[in-house]
XYZ file of C-alpha atoms in Angstrom:
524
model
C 86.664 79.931 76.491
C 88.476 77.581 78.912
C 88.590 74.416 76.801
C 91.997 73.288 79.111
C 90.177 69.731 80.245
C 90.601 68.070 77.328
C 94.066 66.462 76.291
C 97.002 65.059 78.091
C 94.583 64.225 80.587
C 96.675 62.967 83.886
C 96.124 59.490 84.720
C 96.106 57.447 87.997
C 99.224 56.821 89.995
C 100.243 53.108 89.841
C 102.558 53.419 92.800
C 101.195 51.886 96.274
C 98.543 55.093 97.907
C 99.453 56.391 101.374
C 96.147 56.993 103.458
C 93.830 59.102 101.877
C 93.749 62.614 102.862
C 90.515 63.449 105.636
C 88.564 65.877 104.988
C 87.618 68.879 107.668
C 85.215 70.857 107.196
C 85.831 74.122 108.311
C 84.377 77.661 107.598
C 81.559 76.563 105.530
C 79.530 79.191 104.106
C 75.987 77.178 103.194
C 74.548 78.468 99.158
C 78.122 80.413 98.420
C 80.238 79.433 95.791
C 83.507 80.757 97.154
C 83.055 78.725 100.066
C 84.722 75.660 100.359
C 86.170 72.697 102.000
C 89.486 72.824 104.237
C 90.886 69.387 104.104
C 93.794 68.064 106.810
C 96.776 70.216 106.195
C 100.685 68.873 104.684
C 103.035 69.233 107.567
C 106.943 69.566 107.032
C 107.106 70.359 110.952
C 110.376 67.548 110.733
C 111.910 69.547 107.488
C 112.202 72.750 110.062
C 115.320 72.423 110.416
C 116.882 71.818 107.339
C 119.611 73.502 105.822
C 119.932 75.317 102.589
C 119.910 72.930 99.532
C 117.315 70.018 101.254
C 114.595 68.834 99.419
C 111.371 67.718 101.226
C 107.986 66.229 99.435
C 105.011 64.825 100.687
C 102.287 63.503 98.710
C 98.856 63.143 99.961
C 95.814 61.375 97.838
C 91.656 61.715 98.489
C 88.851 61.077 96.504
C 86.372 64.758 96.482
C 82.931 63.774 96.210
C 80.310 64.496 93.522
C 78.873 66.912 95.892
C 81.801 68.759 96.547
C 81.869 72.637 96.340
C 83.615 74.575 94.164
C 86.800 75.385 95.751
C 88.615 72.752 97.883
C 91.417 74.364 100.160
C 94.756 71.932 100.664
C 96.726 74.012 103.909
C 100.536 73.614 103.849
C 102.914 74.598 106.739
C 105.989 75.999 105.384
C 109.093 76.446 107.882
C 110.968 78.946 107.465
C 113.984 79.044 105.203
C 112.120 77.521 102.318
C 113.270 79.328 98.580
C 110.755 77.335 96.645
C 107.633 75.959 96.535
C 106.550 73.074 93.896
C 103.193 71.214 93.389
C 102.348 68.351 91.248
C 98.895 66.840 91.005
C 96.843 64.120 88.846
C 93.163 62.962 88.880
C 91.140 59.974 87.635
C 89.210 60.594 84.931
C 87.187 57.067 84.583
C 84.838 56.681 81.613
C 81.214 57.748 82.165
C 77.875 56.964 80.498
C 77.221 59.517 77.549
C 75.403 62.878 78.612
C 76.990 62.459 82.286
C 79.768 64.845 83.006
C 83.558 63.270 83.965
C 86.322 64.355 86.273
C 88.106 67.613 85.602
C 89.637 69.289 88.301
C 91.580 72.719 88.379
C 94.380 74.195 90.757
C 96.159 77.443 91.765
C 98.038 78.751 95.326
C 97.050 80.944 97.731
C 100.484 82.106 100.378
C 100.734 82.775 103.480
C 98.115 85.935 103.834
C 95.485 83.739 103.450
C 92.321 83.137 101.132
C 89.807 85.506 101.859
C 87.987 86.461 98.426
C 90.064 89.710 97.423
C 92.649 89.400 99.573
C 96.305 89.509 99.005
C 96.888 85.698 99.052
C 96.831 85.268 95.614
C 100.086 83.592 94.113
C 98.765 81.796 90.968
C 96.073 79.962 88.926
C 96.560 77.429 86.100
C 93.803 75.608 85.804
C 93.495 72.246 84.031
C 96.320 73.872 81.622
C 99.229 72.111 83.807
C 99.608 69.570 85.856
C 103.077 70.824 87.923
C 103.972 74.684 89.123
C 106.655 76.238 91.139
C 106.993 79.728 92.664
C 110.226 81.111 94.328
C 111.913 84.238 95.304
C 113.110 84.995 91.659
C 110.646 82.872 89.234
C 107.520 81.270 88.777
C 105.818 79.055 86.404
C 103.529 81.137 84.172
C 100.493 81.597 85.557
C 102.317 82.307 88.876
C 103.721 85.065 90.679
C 107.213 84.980 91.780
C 107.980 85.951 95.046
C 109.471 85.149 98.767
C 108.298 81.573 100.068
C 107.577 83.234 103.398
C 107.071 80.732 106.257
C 103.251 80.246 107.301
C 100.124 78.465 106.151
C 99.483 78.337 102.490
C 97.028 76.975 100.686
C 96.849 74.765 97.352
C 93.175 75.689 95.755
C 91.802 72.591 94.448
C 88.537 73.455 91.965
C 86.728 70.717 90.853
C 85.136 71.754 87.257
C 83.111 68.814 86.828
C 83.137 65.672 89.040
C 81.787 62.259 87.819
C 78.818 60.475 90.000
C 81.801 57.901 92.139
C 83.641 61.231 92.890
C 87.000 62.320 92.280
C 90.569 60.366 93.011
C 93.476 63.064 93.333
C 97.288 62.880 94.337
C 98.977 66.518 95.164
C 102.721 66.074 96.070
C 104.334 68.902 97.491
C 108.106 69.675 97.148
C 109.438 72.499 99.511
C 113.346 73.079 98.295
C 115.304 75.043 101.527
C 117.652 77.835 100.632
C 118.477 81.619 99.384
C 114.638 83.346 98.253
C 116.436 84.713 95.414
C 115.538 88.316 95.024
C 112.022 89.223 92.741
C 112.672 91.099 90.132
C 110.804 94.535 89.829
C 107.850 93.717 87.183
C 108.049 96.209 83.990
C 105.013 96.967 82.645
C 103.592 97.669 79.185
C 103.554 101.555 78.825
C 100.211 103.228 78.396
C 100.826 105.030 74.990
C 102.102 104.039 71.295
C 102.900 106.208 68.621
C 99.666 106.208 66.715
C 98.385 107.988 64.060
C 96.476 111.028 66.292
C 92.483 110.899 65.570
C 92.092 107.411 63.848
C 90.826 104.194 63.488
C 93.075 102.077 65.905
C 92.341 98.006 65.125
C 92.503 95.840 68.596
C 91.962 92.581 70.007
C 90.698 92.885 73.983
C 90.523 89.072 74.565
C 93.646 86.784 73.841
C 95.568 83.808 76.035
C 98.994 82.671 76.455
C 101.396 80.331 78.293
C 100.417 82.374 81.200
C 96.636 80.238 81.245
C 95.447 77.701 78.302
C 97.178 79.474 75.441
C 99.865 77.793 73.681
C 101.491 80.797 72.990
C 104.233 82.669 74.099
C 104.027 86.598 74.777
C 106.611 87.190 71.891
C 104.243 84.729 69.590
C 101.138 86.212 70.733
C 102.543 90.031 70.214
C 104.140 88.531 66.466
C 100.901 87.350 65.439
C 98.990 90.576 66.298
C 101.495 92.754 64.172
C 100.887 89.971 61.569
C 96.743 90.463 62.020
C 97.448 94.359 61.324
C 96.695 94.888 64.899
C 97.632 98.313 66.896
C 96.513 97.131 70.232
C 96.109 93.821 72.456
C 94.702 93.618 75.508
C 96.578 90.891 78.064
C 93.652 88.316 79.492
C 94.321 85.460 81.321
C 92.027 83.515 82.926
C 92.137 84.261 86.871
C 95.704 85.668 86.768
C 97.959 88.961 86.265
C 100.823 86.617 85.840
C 101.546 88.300 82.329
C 101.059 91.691 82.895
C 104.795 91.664 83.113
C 106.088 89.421 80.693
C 105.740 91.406 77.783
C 109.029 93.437 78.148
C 110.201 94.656 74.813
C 107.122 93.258 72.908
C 105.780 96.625 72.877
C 106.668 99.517 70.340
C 105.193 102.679 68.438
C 102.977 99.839 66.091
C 101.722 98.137 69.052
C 99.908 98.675 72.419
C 99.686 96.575 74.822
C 96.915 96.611 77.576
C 96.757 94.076 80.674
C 93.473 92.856 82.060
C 92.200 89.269 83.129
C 89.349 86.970 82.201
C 87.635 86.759 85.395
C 86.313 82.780 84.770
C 83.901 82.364 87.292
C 81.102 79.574 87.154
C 78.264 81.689 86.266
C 80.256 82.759 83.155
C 82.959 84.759 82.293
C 84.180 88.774 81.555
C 87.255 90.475 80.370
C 88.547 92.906 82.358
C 90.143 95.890 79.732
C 93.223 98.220 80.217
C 92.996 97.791 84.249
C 96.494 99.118 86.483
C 99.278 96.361 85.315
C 99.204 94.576 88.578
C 95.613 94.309 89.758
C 94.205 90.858 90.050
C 90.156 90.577 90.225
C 89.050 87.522 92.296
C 86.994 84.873 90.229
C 85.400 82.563 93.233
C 81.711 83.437 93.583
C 78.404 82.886 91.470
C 75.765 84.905 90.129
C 74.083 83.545 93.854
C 76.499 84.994 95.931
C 75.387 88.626 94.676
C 79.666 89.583 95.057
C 79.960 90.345 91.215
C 78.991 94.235 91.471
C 82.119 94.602 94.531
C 84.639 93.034 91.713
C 83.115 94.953 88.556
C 83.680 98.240 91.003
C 87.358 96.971 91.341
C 88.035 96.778 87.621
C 86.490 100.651 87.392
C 88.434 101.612 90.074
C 91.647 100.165 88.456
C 90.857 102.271 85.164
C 89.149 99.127 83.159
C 86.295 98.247 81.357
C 83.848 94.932 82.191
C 83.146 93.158 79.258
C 81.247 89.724 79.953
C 82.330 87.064 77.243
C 80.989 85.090 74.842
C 77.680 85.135 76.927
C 76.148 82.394 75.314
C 78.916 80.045 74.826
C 77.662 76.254 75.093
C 80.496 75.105 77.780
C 80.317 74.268 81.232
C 80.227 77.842 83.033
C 80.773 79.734 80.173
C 77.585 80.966 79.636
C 77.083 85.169 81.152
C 74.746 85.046 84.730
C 75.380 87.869 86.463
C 73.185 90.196 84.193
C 74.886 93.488 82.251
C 74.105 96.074 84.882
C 77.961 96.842 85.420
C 79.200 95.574 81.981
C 80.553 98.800 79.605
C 80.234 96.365 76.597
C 79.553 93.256 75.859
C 81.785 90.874 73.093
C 78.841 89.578 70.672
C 81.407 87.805 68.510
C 83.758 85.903 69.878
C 86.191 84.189 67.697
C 85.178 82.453 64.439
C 81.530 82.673 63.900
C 79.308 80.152 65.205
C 75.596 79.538 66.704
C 76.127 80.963 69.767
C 77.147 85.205 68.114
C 74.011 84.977 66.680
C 72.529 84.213 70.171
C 74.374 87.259 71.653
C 73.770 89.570 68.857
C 70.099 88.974 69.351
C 69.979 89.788 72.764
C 72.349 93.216 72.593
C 69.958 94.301 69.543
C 67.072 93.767 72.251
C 69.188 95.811 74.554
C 69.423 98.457 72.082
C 65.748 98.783 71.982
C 64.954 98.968 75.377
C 67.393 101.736 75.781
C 65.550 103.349 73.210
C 62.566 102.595 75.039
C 63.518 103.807 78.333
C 65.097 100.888 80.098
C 68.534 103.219 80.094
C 71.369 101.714 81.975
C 73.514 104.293 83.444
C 74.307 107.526 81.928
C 75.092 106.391 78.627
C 71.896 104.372 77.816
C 73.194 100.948 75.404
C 75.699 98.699 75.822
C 78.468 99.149 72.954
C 79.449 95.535 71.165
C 82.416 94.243 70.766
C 84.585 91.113 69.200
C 87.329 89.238 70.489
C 89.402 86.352 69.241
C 89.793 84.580 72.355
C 93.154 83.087 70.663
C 94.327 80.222 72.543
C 96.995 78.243 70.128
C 97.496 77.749 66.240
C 95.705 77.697 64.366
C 93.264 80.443 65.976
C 93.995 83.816 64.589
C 94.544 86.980 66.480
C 92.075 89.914 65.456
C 89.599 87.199 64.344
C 87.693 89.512 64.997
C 88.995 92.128 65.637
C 87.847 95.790 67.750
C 88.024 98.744 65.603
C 88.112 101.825 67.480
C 87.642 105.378 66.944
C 90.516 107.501 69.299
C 91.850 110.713 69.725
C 95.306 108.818 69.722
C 96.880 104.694 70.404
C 96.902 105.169 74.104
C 95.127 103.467 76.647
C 93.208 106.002 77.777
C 91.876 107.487 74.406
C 91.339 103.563 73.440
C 88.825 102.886 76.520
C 87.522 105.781 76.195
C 86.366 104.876 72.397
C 85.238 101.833 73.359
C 83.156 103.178 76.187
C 81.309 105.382 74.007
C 80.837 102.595 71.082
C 82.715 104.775 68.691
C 83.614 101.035 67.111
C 82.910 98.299 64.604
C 84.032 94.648 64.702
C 85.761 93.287 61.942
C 86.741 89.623 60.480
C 90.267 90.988 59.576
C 92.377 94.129 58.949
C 91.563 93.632 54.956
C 87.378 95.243 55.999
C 86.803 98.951 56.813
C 83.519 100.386 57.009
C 82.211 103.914 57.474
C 78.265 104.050 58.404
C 76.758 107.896 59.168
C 73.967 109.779 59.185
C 73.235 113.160 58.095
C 70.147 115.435 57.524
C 69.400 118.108 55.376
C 70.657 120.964 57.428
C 74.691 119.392 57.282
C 74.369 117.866 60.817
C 75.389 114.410 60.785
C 76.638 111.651 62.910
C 78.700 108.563 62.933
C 78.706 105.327 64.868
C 78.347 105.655 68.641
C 77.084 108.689 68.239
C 73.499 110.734 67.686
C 72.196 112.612 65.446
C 69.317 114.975 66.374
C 67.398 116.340 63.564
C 64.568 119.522 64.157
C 62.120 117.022 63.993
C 60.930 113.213 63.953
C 59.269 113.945 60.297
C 63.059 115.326 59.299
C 64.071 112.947 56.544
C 67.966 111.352 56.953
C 70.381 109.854 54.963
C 71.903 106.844 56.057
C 75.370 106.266 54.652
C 77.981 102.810 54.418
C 80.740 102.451 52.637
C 82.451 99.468 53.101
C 86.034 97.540 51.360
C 87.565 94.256 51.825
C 84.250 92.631 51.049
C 83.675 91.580 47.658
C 80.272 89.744 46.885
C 78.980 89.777 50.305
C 75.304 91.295 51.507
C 75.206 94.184 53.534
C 71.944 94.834 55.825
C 70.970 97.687 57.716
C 69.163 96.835 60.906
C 66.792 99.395 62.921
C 64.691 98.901 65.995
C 62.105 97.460 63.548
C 64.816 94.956 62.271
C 66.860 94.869 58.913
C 65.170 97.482 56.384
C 67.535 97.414 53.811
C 69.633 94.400 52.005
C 72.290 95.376 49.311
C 74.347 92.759 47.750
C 77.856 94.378 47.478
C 80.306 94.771 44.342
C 82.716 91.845 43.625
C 85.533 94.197 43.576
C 84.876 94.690 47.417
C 84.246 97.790 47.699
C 80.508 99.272 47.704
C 78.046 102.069 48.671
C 74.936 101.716 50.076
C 72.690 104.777 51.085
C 69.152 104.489 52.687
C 66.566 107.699 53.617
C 64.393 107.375 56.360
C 63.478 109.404 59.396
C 63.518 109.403 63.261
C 60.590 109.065 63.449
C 60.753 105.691 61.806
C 64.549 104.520 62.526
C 65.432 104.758 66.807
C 69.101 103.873 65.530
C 70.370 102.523 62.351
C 73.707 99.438 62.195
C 75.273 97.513 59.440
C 76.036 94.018 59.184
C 78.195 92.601 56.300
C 77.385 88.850 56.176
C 79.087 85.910 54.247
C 76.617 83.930 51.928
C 74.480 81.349 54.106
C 76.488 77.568 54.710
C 73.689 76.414 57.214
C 69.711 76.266 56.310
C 68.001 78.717 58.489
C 70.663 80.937 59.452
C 71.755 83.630 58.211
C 75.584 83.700 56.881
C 78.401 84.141 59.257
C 79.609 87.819 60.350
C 82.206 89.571 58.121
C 81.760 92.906 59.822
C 79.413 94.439 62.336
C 78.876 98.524 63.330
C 77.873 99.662 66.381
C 74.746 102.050 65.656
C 74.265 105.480 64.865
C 71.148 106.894 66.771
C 68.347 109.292 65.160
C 66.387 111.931 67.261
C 65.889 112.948 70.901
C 67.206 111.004 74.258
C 70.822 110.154 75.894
């Protein structure tokens, strides 16, 4: 979740304020999100000529209103023979009754090509995370893509997250630095395969950040602290940027995989784009309004990914999933330690479950398969808390989507819990999770199977279309069997939960482990 608005907040500029900077409004687009105001542009038209080695800032200072729209567009001229660019900005965050929502205001660069939604503009996003970037021929700040400063009209992308009732005070300065682009390095990219173990059960973590968005961590920390979680793959996800997909040279090895996607933040909610091309950035700037969602979800399938909306139900501003599940391939039901809001989202995918059973099929494939992500940010989160665990022909990208496509997967609270769950019937047909098992008839009686370790003294349930059946408290030594008969007729599907004892009265306890289901009888 993007939780970057919090500390270190920038505050106001005591030095004496240059005139404010006008807004024009230009290329409005009334009711959508990704349009926005243009305001007056930063000229360095007397900086043209300089020579290599000159320095040149300008600061300019405005107050956005509560009103304003979600994306605020800052033109700069840059002459030519500029190597780098550099931005700075701060906001006023004055105090604000309780309930009422303060100032909070993101950023991110758009070059020369332009902002059009899904164009090629794109040159970096931070956020709230920093308040300063840079981007030149050879280096950029993380979050940022390196490349030439080319001479022409680019654009600083001012967001405004939340914006208190007397509006918004900024101050962006702008530091153009003349001389040699410095040439861009050629980006290396994870590679698509690890050693493995062949047909196994690969462990993975599809939602993590770094220095390259609101993470505190480093690439090398983040990759340390997955071999550390007994992880075997990652999946790179930054919030609105592929800034990272190359700066995990060497991080790699036959233990580890390493994916690149994004977390598409938008504010309707947000999704994890899985395993896309290194390289391909998905545009963020629309709502669930603006009906653009299905164009972008079509861009991570084209680029080899899976959708995954995240944490759907998470309490904070734009965080919670609006764009419906019609072009998800899963959907993460636990995100990070358990709270409230899993619950919330395991509801809802259970109801999913049983209107696929009932007809309401989406796609070819019929359910949405669940999975859990960390969302890691900084110590002291943990990596592969929870954690994916995935059954594929072999640790490559390719064989990992496609087991988490088909829901061949549990989700686990660490690397210490395996569980098995199948389903077999008395003619030695049987069937494990993700998968179906079709008896002669919905009379035929079944045997539902789960073993499970790394659990000692916690419950085990097992949850049909009718709701939990069966509750089995499970050995102290942590390892336990539980088997249950019933029939299609009576069971759709079968899953297991493994729960911690209850902390909070009313709810049930917190998620140690969670199956994907097996399904009984006819259909998809």
């Amino acid at each position: 979740m993007n939780t970057d608005h919090e500390p270190n907040a920038p505050q106001p500029d005591p030095r004496p304020r240059p005139p404010r900077t006008p807004i024009a409004r230009r290329g409005l687009l009334a009711g959508s999100a990704a349009a926005g105001l243009t305001l007056t542009g930063v000229s360095f038209a007397q900086a043209a000529q300089s020579s290599g080695g000159s320095t040149h800032t300008r600061t300019v200072r405005g107050t956005l209103p509560a009103t304003s729209p979600d994306y605020v567009y800052l033109p700069v001229d840059v002459p030519r023979g500029v190597g780098e660019i550099a931005v700075s900005y701060a906001y006023e965050k004055p105090p604000v009754p309780p309930g009422v929502q303060g100032n909070a205001l993101d950023i991110g660069l758009f070059d020369e090509r332009g902002t059009d939604l899904g164009g090629h503009g794109f040159r970096g996003w931070s956020g709230g995370a920093r308040t300063s970037f840079f981007v030149r021929g050879d280096a950029a700040t993380p979050g940022y893509l390196a490349g030439p400063v080319r001479a022409g009209t680019w654009h600083i992308v001012l967001a405004p997250y939340t914006v208190a009732p007397e509006g918004l005070p900024y101050e962006v300065t702008v530091t153009l630095r003349f001389g040699e682009p410095g040439r861009t390095p050629a980006p290396v990219y994870p590679p698509e395969r690890a050693k493995g173990r062949g047909r196994a059960w690969y462990r993975g973590d599809c939602h993590i950040h770094t220095v390259h968005s609101d993470g505190r961590r480093t690439p090398a920390e983040a990759a340390a602290a997955a071999r550390a979680a007994g992880l075997d793959f990652i999946n790179s996800s930054e919030h609105n940027t592929s800034s990272a997909h190359g700066a995990w040279g060497g991080l790699w090895g036959d233990d580890l995989l390493i994916l690149t996607g994004e977390e598409i933040t938008t504010r309707n909610g947000h999704v994890v784009a899985v395993g896309t091309d290194p390289g391909t950035f998905v545009d963020w700037r629309y709502r669930a309004r603006d009906q653009r969602f299905g164009r972008y979800a079509r861009q991570v399938h084209r680029a080899g990914g899976l959708v995954v909306p995240a944490h759907p139900h998470a309490t904070c501003i734009g965080c919670n999933w609006k764009f419906g599940f019609a072009e998800a391939d899963a959907v993460e039901v636990w995100n990070g330690p358990y709270t409230p809001d899993d619950e919330i989202a395991l509801a809802e995918w259970d109801n999913a479950l049983i209107a696929s059973v009932q007809g309401a099929v989406r796609g070819s494939m019929g359910w949405l398969p669940a999975l859990g992500s960390s969302d890691a940010h900084r110590e002291p989160d943990r990596l592969g808390l929870p954690q994916t665990v995935v059954l594929a022909d072999d640790l490559s990208r390719r064989a990992i989507l496609a087991g988490l496509r088909a829901g061949r997967s549990y989700l686990a609270e660490s690397s210490d819990v395996t569980l098995s769950l199948t389903a077999s019937d008395g003619r030695g047909r049987h069937a494990g999770i993700g998968e179906r098992l079709r008896p002669a008839s919905a009379d035929a009686p079944v045997t539902v199977r789960l073993e499970a370790t790394g659990v000692p003294g916690l419950t085990a349930r097992l949850v049909t279309d009718q709701g939990p059946l069966l509750t089995a408290a499970l050995p102290a030594s942590g390892r336990g069997v539980v088997e249950w008969r019933t029939t299609p007729g009576r069971s759709a599907y079968v899953r297991a939960e493994v729960r911690h004892p209850p902390t909070v009265p009313g709810l049930p306890g917190a998620f140690a482990a969670l199956t994907n289901p097996v399904f009984l009888g006819g259909g998809q």
